[in-house]
Short mmCIF file of N, CA and C and ligand atoms in Angstrom, two decimals:
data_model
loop_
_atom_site.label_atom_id
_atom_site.label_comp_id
_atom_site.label_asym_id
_atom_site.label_seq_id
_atom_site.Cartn_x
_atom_site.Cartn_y
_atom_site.Cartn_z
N UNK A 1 9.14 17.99 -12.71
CA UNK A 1 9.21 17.02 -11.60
C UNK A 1 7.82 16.40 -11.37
N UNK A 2 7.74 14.94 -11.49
CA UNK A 2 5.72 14.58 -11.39
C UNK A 2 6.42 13.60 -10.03
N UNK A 3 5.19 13.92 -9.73
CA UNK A 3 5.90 13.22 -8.24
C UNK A 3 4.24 12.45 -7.87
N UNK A 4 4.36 11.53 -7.19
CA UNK A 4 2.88 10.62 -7.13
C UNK A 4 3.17 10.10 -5.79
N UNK A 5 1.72 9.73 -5.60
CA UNK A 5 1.69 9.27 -3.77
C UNK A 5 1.16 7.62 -4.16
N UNK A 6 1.76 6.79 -3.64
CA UNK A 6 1.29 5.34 -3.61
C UNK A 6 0.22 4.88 -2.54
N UNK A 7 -0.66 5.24 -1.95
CA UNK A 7 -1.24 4.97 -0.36
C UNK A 7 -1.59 3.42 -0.47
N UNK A 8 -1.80 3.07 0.91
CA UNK A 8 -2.77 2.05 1.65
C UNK A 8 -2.43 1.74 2.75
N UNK A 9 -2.77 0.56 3.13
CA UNK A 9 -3.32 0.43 4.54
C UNK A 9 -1.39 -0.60 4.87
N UNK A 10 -1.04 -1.26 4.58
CA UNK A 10 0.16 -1.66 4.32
C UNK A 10 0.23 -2.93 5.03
N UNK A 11 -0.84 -3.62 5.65
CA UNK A 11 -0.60 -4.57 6.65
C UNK A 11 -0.55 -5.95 6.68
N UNK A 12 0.52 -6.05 6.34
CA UNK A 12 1.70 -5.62 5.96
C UNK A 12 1.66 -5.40 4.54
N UNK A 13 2.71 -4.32 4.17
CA UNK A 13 3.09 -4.81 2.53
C UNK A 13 3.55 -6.23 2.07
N UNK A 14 3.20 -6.44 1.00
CA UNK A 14 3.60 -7.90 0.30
C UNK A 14 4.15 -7.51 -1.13
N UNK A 15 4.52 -8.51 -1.30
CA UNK A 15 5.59 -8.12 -2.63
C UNK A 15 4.57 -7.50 -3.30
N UNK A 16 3.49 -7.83 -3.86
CA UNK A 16 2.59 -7.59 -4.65
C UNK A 16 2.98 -6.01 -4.46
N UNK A 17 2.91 -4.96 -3.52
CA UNK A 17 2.35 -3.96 -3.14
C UNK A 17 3.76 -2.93 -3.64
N UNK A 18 5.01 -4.14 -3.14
CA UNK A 18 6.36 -3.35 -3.46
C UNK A 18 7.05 -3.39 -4.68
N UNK A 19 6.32 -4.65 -5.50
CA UNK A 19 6.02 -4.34 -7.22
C UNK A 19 5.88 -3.36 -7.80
N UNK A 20 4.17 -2.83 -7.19
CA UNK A 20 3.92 -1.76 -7.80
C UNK A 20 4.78 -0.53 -7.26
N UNK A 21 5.39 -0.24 -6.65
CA UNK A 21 5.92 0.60 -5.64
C UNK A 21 7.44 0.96 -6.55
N UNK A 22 8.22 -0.66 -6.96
CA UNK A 22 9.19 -0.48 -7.67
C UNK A 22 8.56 0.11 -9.32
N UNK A 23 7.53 -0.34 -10.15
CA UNK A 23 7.58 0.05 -10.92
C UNK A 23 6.76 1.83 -11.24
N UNK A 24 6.35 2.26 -10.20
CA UNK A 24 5.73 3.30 -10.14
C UNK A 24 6.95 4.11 -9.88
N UNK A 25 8.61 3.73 -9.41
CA UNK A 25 9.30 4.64 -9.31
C UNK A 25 9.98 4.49 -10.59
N UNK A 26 9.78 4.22 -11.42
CA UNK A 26 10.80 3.86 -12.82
C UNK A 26 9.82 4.74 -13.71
N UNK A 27 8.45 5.27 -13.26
CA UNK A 27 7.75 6.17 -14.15
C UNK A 27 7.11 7.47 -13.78
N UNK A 28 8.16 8.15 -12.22
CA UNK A 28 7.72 9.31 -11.51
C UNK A 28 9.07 9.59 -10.95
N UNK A 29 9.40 11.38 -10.78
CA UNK A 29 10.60 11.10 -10.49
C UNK A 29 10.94 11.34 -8.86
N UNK A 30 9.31 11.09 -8.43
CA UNK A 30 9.62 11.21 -7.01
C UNK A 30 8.00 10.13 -6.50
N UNK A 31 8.23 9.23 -5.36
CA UNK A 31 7.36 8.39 -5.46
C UNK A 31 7.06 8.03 -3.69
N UNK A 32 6.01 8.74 -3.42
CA UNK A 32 5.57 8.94 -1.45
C UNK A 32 4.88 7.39 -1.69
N UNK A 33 5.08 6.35 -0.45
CA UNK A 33 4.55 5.64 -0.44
C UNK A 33 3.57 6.35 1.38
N UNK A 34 2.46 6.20 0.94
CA UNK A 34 1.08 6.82 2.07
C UNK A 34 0.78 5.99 2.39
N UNK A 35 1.12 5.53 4.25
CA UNK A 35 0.21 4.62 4.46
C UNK A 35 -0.79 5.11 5.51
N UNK A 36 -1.54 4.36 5.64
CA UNK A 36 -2.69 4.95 5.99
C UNK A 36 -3.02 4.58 7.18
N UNK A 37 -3.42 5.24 8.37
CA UNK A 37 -3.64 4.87 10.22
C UNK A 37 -4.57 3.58 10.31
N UNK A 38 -5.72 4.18 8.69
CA UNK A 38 -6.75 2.62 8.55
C UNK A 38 -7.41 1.94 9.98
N UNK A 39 -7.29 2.87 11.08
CA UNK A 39 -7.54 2.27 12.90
C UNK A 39 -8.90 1.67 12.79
N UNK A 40 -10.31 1.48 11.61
CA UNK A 40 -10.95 0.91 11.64
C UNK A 40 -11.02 -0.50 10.55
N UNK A 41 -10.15 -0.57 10.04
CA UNK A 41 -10.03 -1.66 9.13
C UNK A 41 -9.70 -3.00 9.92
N UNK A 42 -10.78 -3.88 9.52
CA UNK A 42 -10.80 -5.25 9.97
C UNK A 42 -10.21 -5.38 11.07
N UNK A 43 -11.51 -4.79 11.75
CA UNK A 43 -11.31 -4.67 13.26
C UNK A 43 -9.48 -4.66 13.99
N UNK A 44 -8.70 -3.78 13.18
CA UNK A 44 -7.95 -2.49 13.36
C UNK A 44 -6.39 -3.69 12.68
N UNK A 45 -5.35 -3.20 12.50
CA UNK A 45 -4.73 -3.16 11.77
C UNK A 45 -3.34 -4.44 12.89
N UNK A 46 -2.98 -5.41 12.60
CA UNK A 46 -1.93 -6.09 13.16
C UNK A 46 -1.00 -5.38 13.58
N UNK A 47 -0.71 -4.14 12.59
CA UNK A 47 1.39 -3.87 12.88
C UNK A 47 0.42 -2.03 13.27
N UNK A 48 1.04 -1.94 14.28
CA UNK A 48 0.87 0.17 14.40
C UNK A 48 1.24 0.97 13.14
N UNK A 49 1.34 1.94 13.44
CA UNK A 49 1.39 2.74 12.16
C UNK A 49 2.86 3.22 11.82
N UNK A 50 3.41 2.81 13.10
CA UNK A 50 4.86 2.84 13.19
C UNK A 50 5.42 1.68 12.27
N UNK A 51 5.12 1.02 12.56
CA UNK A 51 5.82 -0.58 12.47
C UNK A 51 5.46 -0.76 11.00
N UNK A 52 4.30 -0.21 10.50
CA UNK A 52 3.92 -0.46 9.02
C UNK A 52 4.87 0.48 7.90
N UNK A 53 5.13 2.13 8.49
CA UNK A 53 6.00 2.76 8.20
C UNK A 53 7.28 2.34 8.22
N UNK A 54 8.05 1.73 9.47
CA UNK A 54 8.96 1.44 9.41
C UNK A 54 9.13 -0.33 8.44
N UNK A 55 8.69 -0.55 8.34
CA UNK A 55 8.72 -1.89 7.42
C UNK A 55 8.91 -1.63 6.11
N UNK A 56 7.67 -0.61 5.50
CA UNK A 56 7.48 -0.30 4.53
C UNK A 56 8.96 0.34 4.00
N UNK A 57 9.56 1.45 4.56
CA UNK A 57 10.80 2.12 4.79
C UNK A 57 11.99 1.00 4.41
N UNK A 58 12.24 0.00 4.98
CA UNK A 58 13.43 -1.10 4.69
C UNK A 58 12.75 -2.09 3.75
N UNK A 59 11.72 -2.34 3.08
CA UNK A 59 11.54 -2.69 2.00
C UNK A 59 11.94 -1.77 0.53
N UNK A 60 11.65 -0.52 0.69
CA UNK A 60 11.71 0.21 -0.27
C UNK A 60 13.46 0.75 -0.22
N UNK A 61 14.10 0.45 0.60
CA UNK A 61 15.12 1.05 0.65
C UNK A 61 16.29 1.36 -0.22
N UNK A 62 16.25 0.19 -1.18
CA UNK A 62 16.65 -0.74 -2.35
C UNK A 62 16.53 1.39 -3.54
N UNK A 63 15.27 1.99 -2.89
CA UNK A 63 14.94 2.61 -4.10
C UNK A 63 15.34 3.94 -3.91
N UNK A 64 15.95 4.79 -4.54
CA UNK A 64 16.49 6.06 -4.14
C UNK A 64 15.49 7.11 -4.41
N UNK A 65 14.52 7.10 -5.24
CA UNK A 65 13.60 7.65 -5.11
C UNK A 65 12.03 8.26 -4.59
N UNK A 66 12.54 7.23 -3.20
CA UNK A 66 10.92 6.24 -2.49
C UNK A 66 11.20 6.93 -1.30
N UNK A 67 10.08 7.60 -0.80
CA UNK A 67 9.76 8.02 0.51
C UNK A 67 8.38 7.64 0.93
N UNK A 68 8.86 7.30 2.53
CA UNK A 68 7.50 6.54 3.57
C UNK A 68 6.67 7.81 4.25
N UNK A 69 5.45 7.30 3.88
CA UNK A 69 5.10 8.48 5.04
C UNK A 69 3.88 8.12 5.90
N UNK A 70 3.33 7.99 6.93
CA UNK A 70 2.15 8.24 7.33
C UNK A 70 1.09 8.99 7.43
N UNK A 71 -0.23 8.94 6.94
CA UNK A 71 -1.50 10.09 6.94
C UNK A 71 -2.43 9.25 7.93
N UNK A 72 -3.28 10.64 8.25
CA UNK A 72 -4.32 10.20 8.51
C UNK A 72 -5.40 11.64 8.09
N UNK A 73 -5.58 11.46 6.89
CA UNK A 73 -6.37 12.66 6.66
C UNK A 73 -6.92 12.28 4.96
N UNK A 74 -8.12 12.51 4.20
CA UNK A 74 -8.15 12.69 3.15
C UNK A 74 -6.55 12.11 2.37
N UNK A 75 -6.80 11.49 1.05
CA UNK A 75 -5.86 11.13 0.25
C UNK A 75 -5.36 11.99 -0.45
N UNK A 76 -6.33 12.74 -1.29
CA UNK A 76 -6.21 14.02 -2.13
C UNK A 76 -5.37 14.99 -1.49
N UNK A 77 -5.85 15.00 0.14
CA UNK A 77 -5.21 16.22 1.10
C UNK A 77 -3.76 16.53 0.96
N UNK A 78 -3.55 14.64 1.62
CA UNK A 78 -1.83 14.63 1.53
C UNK A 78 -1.80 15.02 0.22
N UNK A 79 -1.96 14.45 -0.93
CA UNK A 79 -1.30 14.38 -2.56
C UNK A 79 -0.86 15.93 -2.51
N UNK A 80 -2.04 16.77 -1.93
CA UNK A 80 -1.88 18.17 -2.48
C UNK A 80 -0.52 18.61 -1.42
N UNK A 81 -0.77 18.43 0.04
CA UNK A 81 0.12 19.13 0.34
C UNK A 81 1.95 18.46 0.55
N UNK A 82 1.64 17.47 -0.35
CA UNK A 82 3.35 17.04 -0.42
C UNK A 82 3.61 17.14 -1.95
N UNK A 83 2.80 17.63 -2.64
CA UNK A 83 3.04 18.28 -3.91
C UNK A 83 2.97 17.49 -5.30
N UNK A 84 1.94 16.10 -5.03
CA UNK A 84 1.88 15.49 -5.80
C UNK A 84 0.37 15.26 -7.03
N UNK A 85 0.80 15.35 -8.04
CA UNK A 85 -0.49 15.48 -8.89
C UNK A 85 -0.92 14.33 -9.34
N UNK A 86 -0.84 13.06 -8.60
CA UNK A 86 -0.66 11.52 -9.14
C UNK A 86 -0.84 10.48 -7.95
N UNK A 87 -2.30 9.86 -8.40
CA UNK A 87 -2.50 8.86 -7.14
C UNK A 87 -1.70 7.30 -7.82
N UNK A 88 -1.02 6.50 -7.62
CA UNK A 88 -1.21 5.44 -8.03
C UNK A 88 -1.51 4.11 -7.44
N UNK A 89 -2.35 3.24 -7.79
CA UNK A 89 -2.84 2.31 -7.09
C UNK A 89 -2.40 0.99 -7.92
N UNK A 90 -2.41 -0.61 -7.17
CA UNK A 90 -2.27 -1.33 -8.34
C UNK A 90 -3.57 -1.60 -7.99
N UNK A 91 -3.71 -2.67 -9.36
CA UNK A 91 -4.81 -3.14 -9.66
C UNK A 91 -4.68 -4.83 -9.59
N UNK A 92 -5.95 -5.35 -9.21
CA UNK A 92 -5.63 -7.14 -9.11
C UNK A 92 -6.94 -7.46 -9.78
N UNK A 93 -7.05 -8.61 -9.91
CA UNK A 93 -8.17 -9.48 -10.62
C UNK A 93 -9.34 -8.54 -10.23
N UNK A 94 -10.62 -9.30 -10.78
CA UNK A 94 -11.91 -7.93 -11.15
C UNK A 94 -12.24 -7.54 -9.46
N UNK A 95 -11.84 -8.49 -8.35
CA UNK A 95 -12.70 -7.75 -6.99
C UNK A 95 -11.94 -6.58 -7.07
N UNK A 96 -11.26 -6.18 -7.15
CA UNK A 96 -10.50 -4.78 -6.94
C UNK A 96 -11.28 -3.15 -7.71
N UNK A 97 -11.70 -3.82 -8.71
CA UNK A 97 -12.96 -2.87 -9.61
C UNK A 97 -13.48 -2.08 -9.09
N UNK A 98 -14.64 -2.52 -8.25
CA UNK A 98 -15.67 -1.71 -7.74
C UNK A 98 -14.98 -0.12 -6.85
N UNK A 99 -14.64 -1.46 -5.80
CA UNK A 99 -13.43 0.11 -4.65
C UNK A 99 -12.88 0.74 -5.14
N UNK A 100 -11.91 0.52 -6.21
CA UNK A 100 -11.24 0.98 -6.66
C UNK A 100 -11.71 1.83 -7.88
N UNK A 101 -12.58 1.56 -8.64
CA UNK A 101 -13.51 3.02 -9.46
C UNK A 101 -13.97 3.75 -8.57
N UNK A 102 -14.18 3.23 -7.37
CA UNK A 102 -15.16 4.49 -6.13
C UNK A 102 -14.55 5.18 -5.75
N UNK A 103 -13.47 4.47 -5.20
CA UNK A 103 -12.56 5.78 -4.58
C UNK A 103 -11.57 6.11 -5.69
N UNK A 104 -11.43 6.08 -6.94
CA UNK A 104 -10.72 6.97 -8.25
C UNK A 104 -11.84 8.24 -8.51
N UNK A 105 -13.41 7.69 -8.69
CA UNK A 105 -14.52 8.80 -9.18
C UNK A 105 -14.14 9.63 -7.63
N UNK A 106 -14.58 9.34 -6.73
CA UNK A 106 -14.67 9.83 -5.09
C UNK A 106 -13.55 10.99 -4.94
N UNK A 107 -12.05 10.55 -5.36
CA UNK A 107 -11.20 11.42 -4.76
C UNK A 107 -10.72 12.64 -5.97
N UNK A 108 -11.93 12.08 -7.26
CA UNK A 108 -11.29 12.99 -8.67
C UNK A 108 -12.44 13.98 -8.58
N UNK A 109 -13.77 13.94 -7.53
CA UNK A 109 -14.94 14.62 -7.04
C UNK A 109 -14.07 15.76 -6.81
N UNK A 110 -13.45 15.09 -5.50
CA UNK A 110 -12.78 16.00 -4.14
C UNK A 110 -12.06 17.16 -4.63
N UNK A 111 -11.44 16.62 -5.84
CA UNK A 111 -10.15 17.02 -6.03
C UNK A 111 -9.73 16.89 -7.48
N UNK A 112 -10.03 17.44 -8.22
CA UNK A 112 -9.48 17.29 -9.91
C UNK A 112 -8.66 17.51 -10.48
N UNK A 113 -7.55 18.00 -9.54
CA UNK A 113 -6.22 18.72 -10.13
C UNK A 113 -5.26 17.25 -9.74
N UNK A 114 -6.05 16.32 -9.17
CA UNK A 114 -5.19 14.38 -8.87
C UNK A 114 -5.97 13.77 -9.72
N UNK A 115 -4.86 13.41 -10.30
CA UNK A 115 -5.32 11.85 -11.45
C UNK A 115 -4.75 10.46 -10.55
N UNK A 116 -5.48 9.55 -10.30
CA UNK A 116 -5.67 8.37 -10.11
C UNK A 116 -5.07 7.75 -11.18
N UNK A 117 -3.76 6.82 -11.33
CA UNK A 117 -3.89 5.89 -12.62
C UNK A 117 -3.21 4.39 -11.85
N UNK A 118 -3.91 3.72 -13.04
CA UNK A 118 -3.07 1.94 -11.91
C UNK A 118 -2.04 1.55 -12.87
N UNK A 119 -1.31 0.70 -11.57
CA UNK A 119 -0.22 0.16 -12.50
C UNK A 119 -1.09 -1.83 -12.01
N UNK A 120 -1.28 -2.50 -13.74
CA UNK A 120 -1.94 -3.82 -13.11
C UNK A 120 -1.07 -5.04 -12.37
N UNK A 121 -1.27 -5.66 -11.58
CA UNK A 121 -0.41 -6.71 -10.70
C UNK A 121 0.17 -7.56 -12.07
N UNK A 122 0.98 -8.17 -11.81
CA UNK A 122 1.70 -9.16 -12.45
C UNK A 122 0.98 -10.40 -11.99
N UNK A 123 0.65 -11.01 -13.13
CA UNK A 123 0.10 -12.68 -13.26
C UNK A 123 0.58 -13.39 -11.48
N UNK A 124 1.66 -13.37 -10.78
CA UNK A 124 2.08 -13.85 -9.72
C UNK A 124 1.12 -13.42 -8.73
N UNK A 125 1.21 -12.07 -8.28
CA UNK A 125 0.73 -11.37 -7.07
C UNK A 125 -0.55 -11.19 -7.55
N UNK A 126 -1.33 -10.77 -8.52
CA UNK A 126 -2.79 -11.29 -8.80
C UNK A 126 -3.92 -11.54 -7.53
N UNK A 127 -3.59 -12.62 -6.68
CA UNK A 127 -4.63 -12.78 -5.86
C UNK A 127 -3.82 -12.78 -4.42
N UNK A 128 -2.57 -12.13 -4.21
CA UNK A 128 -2.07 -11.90 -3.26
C UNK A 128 -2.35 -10.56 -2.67
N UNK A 129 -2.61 -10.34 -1.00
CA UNK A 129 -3.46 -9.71 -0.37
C UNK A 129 -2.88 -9.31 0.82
N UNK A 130 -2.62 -8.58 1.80
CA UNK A 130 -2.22 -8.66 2.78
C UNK A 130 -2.96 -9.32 4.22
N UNK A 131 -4.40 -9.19 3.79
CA UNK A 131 -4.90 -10.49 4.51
C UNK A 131 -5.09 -11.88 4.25
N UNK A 132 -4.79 -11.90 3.32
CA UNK A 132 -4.73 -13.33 2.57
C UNK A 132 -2.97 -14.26 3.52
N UNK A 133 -2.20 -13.59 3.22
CA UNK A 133 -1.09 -13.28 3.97
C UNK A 133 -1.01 -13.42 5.52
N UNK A 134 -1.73 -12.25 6.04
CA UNK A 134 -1.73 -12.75 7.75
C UNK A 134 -2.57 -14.29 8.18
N UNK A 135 -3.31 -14.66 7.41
CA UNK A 135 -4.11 -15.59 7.27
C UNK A 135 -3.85 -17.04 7.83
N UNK A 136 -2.53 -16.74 6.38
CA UNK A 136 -1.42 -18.09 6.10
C UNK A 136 -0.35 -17.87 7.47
N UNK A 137 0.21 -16.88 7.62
CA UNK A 137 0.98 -16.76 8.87
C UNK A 137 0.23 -17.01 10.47
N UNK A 138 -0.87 -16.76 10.58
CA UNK A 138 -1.41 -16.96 11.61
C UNK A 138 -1.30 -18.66 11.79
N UNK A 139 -1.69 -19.25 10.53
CA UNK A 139 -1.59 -21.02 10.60
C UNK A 139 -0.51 -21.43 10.55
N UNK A 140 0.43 -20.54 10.86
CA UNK A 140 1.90 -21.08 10.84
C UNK A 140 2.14 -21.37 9.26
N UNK A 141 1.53 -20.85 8.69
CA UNK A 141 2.18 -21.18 6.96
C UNK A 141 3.12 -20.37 6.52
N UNK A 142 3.84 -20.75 5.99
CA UNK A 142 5.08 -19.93 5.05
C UNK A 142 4.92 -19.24 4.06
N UNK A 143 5.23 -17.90 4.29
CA UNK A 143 4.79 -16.97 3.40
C UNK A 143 6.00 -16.26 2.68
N UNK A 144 7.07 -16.61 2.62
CA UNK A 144 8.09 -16.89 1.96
C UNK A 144 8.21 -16.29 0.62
N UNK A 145 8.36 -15.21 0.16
CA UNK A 145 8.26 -15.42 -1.75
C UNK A 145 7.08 -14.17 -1.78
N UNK A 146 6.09 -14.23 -0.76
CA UNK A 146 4.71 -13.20 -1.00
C UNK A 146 5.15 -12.12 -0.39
N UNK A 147 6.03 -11.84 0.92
CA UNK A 147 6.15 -10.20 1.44
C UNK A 147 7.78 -10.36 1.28
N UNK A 148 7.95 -8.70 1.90
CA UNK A 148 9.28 -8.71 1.78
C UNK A 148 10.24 -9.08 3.01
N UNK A 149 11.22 -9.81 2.81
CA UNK A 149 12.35 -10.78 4.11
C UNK A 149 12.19 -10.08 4.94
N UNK A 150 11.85 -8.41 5.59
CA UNK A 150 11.64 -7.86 6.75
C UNK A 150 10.77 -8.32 7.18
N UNK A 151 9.53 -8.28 6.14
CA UNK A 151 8.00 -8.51 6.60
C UNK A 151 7.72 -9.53 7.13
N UNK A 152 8.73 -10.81 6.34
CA UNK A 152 8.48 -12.02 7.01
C UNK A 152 8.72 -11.93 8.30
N UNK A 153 10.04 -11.79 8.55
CA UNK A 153 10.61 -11.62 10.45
C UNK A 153 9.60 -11.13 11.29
N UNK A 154 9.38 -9.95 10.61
CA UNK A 154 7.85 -9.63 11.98
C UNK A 154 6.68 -9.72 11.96
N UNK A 155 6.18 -10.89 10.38
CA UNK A 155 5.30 -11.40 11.05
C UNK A 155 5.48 -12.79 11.81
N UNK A 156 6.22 -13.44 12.00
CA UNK A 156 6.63 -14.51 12.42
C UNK A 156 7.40 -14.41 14.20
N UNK A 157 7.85 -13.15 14.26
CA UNK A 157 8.04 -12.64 15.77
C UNK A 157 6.76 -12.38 16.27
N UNK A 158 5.83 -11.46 15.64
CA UNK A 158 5.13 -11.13 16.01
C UNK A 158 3.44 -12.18 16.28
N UNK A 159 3.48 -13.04 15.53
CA UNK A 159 2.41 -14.15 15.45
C UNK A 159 3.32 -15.34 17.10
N UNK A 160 4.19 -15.24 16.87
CA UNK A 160 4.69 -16.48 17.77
C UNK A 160 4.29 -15.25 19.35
N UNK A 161 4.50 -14.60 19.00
CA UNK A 161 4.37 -14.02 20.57
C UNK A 161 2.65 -13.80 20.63
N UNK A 162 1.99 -13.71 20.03
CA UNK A 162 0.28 -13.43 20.15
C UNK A 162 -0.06 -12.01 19.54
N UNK A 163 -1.30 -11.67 19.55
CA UNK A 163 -1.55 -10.33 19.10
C UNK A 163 -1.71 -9.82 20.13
O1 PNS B 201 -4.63 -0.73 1.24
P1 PNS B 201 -6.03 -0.22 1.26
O2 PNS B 201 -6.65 -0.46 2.61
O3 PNS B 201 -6.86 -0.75 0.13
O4 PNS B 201 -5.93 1.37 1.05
C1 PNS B 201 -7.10 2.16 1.10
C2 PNS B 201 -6.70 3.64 1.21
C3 PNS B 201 -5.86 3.89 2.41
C4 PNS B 201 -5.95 4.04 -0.04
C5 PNS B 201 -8.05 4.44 1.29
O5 PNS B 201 -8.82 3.95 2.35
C6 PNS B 201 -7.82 5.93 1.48
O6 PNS B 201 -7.50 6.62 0.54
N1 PNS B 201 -7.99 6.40 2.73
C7 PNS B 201 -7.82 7.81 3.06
C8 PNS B 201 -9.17 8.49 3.30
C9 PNS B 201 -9.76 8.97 1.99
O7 PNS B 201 -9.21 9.79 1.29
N2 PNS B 201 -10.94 8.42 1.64
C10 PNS B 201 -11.65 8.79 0.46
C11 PNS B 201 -11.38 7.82 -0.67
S1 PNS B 201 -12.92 7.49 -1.41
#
């Protein structure tokens, strides 16, 4: 049974994110998507940790093998104690490099019994972002095609009413 944890910050997920999410379950036979509390990221996160979970949850739903979860602790921590020996992250054009070797060397320091491996974005989602995303929705732009039909609804409830 290899079972792998998907983490991030999720805010929102965008297709890009549920790409990798679908194809990371077609090569694990059990697949935690981790999202992460992230309460200091860009000056703190649009959707709660609820709302990112629960989003994340009816995007993936489609997948019988996909479970949501929330952390707020070390990455490695969760991996270990939900029994997974497998970080997977995607990967996008070269800005993604740097962070993403830091925290692969960083959490294989912590923890060596977790392998880090990426699955790379598809030519489409490439430079698609989840702030790139709130960005376009904040200007009233249509983001249509980039997250998933839940994601759209609340960001579009949620932008029309204010932050
Ligand atoms: O979607 P993001 O914001 O790029 O995801 C980053 C995330 C949540 C994967 C990363 O910040 C993380 O692993 N946080 C948990 C704390 C941790 O383990 N930090 C050490 C990694 S160097």
């Amino acid at each position: 049974m290899k079972r792998a944890v998907c983490p991030g910050t999720f805010d929102p997920m965008t297709n890009g994110h549920l790409d990798i999410v679908e194809r990371a379950s077609g090569i694990f036979d059990e697949v935690i998507v981790a999202v992460a509390l992230s309460p200091d990221k860009g000056g703190g996160p649009l959707f709660s940790i609820d709302e990112r979970v629960e989003m994340v949850g009816a995007a993936v739903a489609h997948l019988p093998n996909v479970s949501v979860r929330p952390f707020d602790s070390l990455l490695v921590d969760l991996a270990r104690h939900v029994g997974a020996t497998v970080i997977v992250k995607g990967l996008r054009a070269v800005t993604d490099f740097e962070r993403e070797f830091q925290m692969a060397q960083l959490n294989y320091r912590i923890n060596d019994e977790i392998e880090t491996m990426f699955i790379v974005a598809i030519p489409e989602y490439m430079y698609l972002s989840s702030s790139a995303v709130k960005e376009i929705a904040e200007h009233r732009g249509d983001v249509e095609g980039l997250v998933p039909a839940n994601v759209n609804e609340r960001l579009v409830e949620r932008l029309r009413k204010g932050r």
